[in-house]
Coordinates of C-alpha atoms in Angstrom, one line a residue:
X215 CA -21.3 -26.1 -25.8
X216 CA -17.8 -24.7 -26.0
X217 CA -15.6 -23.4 -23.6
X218 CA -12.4 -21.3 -24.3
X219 CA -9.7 -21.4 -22.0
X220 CA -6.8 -19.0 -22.1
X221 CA -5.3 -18.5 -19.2
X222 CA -1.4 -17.4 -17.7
X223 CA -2.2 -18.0 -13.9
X224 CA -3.0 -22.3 -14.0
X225 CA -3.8 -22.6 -10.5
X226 CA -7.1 -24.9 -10.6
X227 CA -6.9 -24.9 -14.8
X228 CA -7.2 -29.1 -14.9
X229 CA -9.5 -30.1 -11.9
X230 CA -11.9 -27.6 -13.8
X231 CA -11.5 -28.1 -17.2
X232 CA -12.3 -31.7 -16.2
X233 CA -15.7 -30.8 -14.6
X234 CA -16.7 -28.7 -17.8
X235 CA -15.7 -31.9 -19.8
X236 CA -17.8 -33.7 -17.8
X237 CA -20.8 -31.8 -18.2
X238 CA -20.3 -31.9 -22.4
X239 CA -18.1 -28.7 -23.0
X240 CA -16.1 -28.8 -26.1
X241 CA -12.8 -26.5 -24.9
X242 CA -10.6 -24.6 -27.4
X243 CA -7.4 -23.7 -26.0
X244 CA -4.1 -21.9 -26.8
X245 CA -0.4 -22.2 -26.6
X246 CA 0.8 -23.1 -22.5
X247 CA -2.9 -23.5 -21.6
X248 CA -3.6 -26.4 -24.3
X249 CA 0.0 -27.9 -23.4
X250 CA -1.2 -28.1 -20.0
X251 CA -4.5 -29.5 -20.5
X252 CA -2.8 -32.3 -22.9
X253 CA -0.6 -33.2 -20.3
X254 CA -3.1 -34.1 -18.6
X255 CA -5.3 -36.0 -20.7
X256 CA -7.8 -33.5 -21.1
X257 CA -8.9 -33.3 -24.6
X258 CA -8.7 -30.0 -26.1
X259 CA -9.0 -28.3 -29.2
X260 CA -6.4 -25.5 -30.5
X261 CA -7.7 -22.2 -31.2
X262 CA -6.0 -22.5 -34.6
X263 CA -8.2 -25.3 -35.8
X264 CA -11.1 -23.8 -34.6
X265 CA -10.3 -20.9 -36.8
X266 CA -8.9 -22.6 -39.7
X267 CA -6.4 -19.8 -39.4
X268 CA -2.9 -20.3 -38.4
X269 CA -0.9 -18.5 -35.4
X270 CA 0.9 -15.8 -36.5
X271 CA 3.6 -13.0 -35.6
X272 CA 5.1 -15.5 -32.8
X273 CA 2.2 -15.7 -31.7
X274 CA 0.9 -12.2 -30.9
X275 CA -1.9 -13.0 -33.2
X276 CA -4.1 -16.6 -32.3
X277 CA -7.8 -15.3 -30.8
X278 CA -8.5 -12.0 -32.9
X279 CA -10.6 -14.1 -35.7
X280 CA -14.1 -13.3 -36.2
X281 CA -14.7 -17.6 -35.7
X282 CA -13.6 -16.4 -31.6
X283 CA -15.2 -13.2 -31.4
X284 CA -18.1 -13.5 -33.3
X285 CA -18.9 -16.8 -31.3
X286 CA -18.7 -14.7 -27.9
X287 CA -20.2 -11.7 -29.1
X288 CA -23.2 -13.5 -30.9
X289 CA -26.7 -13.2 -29.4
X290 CA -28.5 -15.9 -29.8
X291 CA -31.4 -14.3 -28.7
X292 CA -31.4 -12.2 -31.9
X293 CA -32.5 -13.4 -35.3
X294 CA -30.2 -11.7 -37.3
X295 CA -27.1 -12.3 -35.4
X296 CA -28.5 -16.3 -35.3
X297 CA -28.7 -15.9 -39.2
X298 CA -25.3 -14.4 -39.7
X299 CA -23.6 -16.7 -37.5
X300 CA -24.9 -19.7 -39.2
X301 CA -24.3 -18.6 -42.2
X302 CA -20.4 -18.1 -41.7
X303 CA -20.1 -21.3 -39.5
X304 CA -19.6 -19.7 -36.2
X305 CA -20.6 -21.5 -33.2
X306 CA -21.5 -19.7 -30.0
X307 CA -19.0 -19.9 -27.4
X308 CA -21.3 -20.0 -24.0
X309 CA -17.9 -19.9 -21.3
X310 CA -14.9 -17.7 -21.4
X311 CA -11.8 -18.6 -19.0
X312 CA -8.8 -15.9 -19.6
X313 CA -6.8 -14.6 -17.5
X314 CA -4.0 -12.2 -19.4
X315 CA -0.2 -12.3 -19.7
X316 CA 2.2 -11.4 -16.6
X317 CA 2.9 -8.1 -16.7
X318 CA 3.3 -7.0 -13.7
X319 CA 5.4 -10.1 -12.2
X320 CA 7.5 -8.8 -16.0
X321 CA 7.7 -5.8 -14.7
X322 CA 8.6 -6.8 -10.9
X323 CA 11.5 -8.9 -11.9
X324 CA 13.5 -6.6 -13.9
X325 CA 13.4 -7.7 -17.7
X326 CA 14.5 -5.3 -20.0
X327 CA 11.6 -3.2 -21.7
X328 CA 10.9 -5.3 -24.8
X329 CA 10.7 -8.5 -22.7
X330 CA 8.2 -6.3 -20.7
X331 CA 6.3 -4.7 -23.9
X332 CA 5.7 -8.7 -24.8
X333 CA 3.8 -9.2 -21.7
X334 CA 1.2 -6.7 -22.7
X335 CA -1.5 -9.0 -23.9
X336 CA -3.8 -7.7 -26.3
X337 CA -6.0 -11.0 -27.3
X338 CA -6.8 -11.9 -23.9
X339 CA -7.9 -8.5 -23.2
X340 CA -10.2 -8.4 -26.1
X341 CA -11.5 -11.7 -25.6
X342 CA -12.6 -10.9 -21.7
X343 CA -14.1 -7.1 -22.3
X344 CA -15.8 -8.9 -25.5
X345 CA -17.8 -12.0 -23.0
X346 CA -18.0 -9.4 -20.0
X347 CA -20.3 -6.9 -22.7
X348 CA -22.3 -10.6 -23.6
X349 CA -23.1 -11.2 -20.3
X350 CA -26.6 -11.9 -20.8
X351 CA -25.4 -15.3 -23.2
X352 CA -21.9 -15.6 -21.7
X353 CA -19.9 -16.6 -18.7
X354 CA -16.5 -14.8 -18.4
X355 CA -13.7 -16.1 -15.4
X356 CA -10.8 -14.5 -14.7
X357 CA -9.8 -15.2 -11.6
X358 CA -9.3 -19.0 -10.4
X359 CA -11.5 -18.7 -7.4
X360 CA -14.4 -18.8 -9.4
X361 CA -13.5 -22.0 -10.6
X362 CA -15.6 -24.0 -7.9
X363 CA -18.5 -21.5 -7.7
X364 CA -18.8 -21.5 -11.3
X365 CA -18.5 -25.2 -11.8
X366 CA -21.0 -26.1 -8.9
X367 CA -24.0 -24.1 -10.8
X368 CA -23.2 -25.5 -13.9
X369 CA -23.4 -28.9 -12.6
X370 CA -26.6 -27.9 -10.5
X371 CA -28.5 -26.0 -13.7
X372 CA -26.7 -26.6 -16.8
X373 CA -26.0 -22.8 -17.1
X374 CA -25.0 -19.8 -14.8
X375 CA -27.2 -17.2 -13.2
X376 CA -27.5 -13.7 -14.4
X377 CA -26.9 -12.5 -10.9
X378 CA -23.4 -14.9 -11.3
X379 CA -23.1 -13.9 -15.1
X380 CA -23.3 -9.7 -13.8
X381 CA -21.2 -10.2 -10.9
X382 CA -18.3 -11.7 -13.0
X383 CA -18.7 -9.3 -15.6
X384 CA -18.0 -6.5 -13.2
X385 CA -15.3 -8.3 -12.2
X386 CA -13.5 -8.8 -16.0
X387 CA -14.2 -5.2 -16.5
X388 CA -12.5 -4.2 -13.2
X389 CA -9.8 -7.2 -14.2
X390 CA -8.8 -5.4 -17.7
X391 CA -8.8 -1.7 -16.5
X392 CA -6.4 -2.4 -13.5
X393 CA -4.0 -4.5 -16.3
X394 CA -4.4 -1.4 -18.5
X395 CA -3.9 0.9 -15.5
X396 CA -0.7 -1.4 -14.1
X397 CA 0.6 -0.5 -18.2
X398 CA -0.1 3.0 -18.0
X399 CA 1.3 3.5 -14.7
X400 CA 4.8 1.5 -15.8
X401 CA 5.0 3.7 -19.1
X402 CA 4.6 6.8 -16.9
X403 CA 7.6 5.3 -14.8
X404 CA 9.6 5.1 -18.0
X405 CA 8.7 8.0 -19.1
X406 CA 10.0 9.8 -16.0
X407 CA 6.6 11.3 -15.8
X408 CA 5.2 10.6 -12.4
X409 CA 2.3 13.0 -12.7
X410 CA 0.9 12.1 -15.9
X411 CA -2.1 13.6 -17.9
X412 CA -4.2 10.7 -17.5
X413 CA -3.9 9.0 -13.9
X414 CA -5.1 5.5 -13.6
X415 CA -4.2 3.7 -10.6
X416 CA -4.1 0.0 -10.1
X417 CA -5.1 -1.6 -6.7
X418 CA -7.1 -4.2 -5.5
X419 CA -9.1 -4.8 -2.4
X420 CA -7.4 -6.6 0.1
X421 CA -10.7 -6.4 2.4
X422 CA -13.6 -4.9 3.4
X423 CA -13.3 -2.9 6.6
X424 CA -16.1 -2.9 9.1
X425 CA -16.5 0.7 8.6
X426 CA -14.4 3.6 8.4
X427 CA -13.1 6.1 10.6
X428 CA -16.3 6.2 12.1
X429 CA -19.5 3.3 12.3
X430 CA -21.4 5.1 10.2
X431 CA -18.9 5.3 7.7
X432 CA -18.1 2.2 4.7
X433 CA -14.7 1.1 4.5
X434 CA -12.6 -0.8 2.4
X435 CA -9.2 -1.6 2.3
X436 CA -7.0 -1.4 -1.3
X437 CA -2.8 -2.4 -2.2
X438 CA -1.2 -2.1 -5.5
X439 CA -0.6 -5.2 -7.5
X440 CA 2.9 -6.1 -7.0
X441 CA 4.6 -5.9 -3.2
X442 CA 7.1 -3.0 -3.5
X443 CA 11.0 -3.3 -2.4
X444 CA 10.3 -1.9 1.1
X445 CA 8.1 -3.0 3.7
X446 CA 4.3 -1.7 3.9
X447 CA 1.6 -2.3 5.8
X448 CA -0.5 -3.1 3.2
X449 CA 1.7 -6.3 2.0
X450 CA 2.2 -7.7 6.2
X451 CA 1.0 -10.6 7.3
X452 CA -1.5 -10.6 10.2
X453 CA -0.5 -13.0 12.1
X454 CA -3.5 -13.0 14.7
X455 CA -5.8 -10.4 16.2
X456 CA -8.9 -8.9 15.5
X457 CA -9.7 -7.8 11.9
X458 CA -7.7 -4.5 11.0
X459 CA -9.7 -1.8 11.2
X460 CA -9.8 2.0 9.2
X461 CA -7.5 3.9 12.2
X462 CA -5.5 0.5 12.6
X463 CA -4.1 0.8 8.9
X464 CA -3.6 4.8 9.4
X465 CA -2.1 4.3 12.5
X466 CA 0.4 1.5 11.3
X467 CA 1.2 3.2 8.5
X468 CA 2.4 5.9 10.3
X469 CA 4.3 4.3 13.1
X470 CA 6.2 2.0 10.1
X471 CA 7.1 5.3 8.1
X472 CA 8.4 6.7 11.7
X473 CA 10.2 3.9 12.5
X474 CA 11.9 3.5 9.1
X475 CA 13.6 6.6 10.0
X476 CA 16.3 4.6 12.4
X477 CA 17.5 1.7 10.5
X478 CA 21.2 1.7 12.6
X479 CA 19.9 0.6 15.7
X480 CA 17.0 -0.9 18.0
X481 CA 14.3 1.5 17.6
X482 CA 10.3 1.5 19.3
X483 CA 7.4 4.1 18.2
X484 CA 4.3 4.0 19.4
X485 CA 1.7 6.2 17.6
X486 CA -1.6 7.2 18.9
X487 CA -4.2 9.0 16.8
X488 CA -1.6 9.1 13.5
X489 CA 0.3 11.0 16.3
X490 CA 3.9 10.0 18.1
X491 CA 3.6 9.6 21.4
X492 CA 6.9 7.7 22.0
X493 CA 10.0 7.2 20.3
X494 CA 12.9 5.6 21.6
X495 CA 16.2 4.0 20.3
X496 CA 18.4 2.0 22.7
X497 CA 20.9 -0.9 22.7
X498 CA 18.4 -3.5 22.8
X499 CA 14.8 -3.7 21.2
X500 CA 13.3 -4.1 24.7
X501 CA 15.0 -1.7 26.4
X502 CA 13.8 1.2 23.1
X503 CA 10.1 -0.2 23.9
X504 CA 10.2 0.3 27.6
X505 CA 11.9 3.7 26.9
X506 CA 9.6 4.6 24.4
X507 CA 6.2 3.8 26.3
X508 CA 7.5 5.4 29.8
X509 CA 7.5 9.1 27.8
X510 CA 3.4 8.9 27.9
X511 CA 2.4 5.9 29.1
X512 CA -1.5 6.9 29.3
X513 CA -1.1 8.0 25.6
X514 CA 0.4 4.7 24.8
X515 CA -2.1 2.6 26.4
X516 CA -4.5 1.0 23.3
X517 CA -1.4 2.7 20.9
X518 CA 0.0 0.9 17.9
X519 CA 3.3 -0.1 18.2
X520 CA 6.4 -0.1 15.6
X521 CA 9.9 -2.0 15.7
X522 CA 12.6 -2.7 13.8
X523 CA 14.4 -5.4 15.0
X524 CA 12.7 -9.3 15.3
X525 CA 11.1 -9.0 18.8
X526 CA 11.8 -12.0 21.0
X527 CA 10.6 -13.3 24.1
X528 CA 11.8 -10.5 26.6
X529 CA 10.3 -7.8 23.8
X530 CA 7.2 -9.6 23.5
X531 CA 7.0 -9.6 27.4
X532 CA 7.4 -6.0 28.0
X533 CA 4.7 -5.5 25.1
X534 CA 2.1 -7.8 26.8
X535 CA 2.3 -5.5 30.0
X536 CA -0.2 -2.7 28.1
X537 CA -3.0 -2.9 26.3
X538 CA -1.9 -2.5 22.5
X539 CA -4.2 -2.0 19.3
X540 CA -1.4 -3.8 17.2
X541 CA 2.4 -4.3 16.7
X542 CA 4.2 -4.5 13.4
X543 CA 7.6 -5.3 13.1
X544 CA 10.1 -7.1 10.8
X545 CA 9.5 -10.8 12.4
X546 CA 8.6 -12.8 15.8
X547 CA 10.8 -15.5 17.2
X548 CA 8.2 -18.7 18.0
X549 CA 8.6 -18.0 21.8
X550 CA 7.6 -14.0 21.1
X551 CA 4.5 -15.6 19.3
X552 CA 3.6 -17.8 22.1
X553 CA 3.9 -15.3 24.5
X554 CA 1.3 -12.8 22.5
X555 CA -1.2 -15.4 20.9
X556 CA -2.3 -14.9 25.0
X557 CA -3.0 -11.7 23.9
X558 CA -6.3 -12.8 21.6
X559 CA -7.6 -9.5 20.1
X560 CA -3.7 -8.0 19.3
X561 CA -3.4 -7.6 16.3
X562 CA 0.3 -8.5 14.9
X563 CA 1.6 -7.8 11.5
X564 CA 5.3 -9.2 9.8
X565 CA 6.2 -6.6 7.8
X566 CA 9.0 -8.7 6.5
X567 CA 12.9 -7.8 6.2
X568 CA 14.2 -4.5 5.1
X569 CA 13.0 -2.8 8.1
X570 CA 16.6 -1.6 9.5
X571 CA 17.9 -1.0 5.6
X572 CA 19.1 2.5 4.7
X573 CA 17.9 1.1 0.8
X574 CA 14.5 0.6 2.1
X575 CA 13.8 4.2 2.2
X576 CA 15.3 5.4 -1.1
X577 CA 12.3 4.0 -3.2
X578 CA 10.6 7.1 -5.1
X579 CA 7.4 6.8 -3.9
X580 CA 4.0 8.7 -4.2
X581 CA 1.0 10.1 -2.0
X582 CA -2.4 10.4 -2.5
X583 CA -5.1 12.0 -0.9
X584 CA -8.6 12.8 -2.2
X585 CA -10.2 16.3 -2.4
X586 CA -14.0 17.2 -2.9
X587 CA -14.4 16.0 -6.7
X588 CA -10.7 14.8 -7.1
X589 CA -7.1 14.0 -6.0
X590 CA -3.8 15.7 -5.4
X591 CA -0.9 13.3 -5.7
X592 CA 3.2 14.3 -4.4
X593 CA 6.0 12.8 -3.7
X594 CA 6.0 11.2 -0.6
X595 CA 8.4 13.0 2.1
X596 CA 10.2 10.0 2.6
X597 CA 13.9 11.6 1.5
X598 CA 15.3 14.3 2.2
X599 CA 17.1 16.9 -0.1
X600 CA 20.9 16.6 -0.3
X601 CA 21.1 20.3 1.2
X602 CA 24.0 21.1 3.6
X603 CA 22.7 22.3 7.6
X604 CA 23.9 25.8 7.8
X605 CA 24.6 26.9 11.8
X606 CA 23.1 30.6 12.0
X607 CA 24.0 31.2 15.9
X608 CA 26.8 32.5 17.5
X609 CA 27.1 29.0 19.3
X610 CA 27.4 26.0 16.7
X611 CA 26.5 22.8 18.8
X612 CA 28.2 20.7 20.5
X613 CA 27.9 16.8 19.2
X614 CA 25.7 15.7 21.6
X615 CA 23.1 18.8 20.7
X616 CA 23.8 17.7 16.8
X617 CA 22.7 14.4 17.8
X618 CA 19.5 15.2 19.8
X619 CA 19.2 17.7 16.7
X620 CA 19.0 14.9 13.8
X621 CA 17.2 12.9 15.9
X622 CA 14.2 15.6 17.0
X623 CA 14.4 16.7 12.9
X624 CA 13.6 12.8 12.2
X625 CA 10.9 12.9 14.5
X626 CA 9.1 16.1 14.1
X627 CA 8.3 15.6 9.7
X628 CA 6.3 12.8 11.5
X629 CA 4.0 15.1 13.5
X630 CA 0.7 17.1 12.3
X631 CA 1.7 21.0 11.2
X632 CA 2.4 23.2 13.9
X633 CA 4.6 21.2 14.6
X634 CA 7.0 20.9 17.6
X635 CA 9.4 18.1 18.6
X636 CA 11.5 18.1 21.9
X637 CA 13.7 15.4 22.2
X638 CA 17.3 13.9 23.5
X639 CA 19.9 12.3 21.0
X640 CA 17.6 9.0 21.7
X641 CA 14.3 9.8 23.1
X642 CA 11.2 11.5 21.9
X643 CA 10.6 14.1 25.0
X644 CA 7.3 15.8 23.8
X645 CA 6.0 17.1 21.1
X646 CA 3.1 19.6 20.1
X647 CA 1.1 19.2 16.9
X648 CA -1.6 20.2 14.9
X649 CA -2.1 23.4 16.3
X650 CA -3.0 27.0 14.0
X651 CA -0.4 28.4 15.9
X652 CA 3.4 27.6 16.1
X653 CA 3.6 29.3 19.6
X654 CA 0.9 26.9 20.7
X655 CA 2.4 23.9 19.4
X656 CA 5.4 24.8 21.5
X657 CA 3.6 25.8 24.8
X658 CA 2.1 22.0 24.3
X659 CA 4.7 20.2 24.3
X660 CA 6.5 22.4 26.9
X661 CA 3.4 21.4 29.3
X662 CA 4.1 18.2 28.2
X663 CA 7.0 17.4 28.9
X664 CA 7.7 19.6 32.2
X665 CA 11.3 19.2 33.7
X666 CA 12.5 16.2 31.2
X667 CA 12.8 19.5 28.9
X668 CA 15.8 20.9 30.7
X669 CA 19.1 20.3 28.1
X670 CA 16.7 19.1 25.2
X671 CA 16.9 20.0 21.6
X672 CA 13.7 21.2 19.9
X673 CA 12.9 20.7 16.2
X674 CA 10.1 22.5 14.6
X675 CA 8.8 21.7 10.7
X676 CA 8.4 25.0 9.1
X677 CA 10.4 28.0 10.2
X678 CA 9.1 30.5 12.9
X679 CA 7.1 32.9 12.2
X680 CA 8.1 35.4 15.4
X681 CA 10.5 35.2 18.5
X682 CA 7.9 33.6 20.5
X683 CA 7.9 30.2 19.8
X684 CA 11.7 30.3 20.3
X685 CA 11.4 32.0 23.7
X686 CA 9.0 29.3 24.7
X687 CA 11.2 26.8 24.1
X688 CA 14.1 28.4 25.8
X689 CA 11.9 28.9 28.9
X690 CA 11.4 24.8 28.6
X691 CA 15.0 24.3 28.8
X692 CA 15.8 23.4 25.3
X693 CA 19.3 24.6 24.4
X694 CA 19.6 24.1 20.6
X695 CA 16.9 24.2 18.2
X696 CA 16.5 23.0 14.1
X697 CA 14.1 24.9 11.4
X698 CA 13.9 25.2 8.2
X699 CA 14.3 28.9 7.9
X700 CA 12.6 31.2 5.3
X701 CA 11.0 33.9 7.2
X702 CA 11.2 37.6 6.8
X703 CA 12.0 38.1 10.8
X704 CA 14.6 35.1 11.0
X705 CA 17.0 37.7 11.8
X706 CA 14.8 38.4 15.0
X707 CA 14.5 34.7 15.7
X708 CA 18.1 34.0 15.1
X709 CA 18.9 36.9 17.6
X710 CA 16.4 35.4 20.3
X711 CA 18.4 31.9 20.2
X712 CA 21.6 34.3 20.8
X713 CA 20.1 35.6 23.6
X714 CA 19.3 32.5 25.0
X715 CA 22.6 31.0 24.7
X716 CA 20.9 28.8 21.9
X717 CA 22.7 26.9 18.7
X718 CA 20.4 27.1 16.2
X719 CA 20.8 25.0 12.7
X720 CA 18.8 25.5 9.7
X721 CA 17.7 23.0 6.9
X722 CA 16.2 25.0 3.9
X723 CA 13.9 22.0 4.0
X724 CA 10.0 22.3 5.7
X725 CA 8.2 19.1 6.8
X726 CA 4.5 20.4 6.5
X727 CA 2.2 17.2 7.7
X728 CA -2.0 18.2 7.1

């Protein structure tokens, strides 16, 4: 029986090959995989013997020899390809163990592009797609946790399963088309061509969800290959809690992306239903928490919670007072841990450092959503356009308003369209969302928030469409308002904030959320 082992990722490489020597496999090897298995005493042919053909090119050519893939693709359950085999002294090669070149971790470190193009394997590729199509007569591995399954029915039967032989040929197919996709996807980056003609995109399941947003819904849960520079969701560690569920990783998501907005100081969101229902920066990260969860506090009870600052005892206190979904935040000091682990179903997520860095937002970064039958991919609205804030009242301001005004605009591209955002220069004070009318959204959020609206700035995503919505918000007590602009009656509207005694500032940038 032979067995040829190829493989860049060696975790578990010599405690296996030992058991497949032990059960009378003959291994072939190649260049650090046959150095490896030397050094341990494992004996091990090289591919080039085998073949009778030399490495050559550097070695970009070793496995492409009909002696290789004629012994993988061979079925010996076929007469003629039994002949034909025998006839050109090819032996069958039963077990395939490849995993392919480091391309991505190439890519991750920073090496210059030919250093990169080196890493894209083409033997190991062809060897893997080659046993996963043979599945019936071979075994392919690519991923070391198979090792032990694969070894304990060998040692139990003297072969592998067809169930076991199917299941890891979908996976060598899966294996190869997210390498390919991880190339494609790099050459597109090169290329400066984010939305290119053919998209493949390469993820892997970190889990499977117990359903979706619903029970009777299937779930799973998917990251790219290779952690990016800023922190995600989908790269934390859970550090205890129940299992994440489908609205968990929504939810998270969008109090991170929230809370990424205020890297300068302490800052605390809480998001319920993909929705902010408290925002809060403040001198210390306890003191932004307790801010942020007194502007709704039924809202915020079962709410996910953002932070991005380590959260210590005294933090870790104040959020054990409510019931919480889940917390993410940069890190925990031991005694923060110790006071939640009391907490047994929280779930808490390290999201890493980078949470408070300006640089951490910069990354170009893309979003996805699917449609009936396909996908519509944008940048993500992550930075804004260098465009200068033009003051279109009689009144510009003052520098408290301009704070309460960059702080509302932060806060409101993080709300579902309508949207509305009242706020201070350090509090969230209400906000209206999601609504098919702006006036609406406004009168929401007016309700809302009541008398803590007297002196407030209001920040809405998309320009408005009439007077009223800015006659609402006067009524609530706001006294300076932010909009894109764009509409044919801004004159009117721009009138209406002089009438109120309003500053009004706009962007030229809309914040659309569906």
């Amino acid at each position: 029986m032979l067995a040829l082992l190829s493989v860049s990722d060696k975790r578990g490489l010599v405690p296996f090959a030992q058991g497949l020597v032990g059960l009378g496999f003959e291994l072939l090897s190649t260049g650090g995989t046959l150095a490896a298995l030397q050094a341990a005493g494992i004996k091990a042919k090289k591919v080039s013997e085998h073949t009778q053909s030399p490495e050559i090119l550097g070695g970009r050519v070793k496995t492409l020899h009909p002696r290789i893939h004629g012994g993988i693709l061979g079925r010996p359950d076929l007469e003629s390809d039994k002949a034909e085999m025998a006839a050109q002294g090819i032996p069958a090669i039963s077990l395939v163990v490849v995993n392919l070149y480091p391309f991505r971790q190439t890519v991750a470190s920073g090496a210059a592009e030919a250093d990169v193009i080196e890493q894209i394997d083409i033997g190991g590729p062809a060897m893997v797609r080659a046993s996963a199509k043979n599945f019936r007569h071979v075994t392919v591995v690519v991923d070391p946790e198979d090792y032990e399954g694969v070894l304990s029915e060998l040692e139990r039967s003297r072969a592998t399963s067809e169930e076991t032989r199917r299941r890891l040929m979908r996976k060598a197919f899966a294996h190869t088309a997210a390498y390919d996709a991880s190339i494609s996807s790099w050459l597109s980056t090169q290329a400066g061509e984010p939305f290119p003609q053919e998209l493949a995109l390469p993820f892997q399941r970190v889990q499977h969800l117990r359903y979706g947003e619903n029970p009777h819904q299937r779930g799973a849960f998917y990251r790219e290959h290779a952690a990016p520079a800023e922190p995600t969701v989908a790269f934390s560690r859970v550090l205890q809690g129940k299992e994440l569920s489908y609205n968990n990783i929504l939810d998270l998501d969008a109090a991170l992306g929230l809370v990424l907005e205020f890297p300068e100081q302490p800052c605390a969101v809480i998001i319920k239903h993909n929705t902010p229902c408290g925002v809060a920066l403040d001198a210390s990260l306890t003191a932004a928490y307790r801010t942020a969860r007194a502007i709704d506090e039924v809202s915020a009870f079962g709410g996910i919670v953002a932070l991005n600052r380590e959260v210590d005892r005294t933090c870790a206190e104040a959020l054990a007072e409510t019931f919480l979904e889940a917390v993410i935040a940069p890190s925990y000091s031991t005694e923060a841990q110790q006071v939640l682990s009391a907490k047994k179903n929280l779930r808490l997520l390290e999201a890493g450092p980078g949470l408070a860095s300006p640089e951490a937002r910069a990354r170009a970064q893309l979003d996805a959503r699917g449609v009936s039958g396909g996908l519509v991919l944008q940048d993500k609205d992550a930075v804004e356009p260098p465009l200068e804030w033009k003051v279109v009242s009689k009144r510009a301001p003052t520098a408290d308003e301009e704070r309460a005004l960059r702080f509302a605009w932060k806060v409101c591209k993080h709300v579902k369209s309508n949207a509305i955002v009242f706020a201070n220069g350090s509090k969230l004070l209400a906000a209206g969302g999601g609504q098919t009318s702006r006036v609406d959204s406004v009168k929401i959020a007016a309700t809302r928030g009541g008398e803590a609206l007297k002196g407030s700035a209001v920040a809405s995503d998309a320009f408005f469409p009439f007077r009223d919505g800015l006659d609402e918000a006067a009524r609530a007590g706001a006294t300076c308002v932010i909009q894109p602009g764009g509409s044919v009656r801004d004159s009117e509207v721009v009138a209406a904030a002089d009438e109120h005694g309003m500053a009004m500032v706009v962007t030229g940038v809309r914040h659309f959320r569906h």
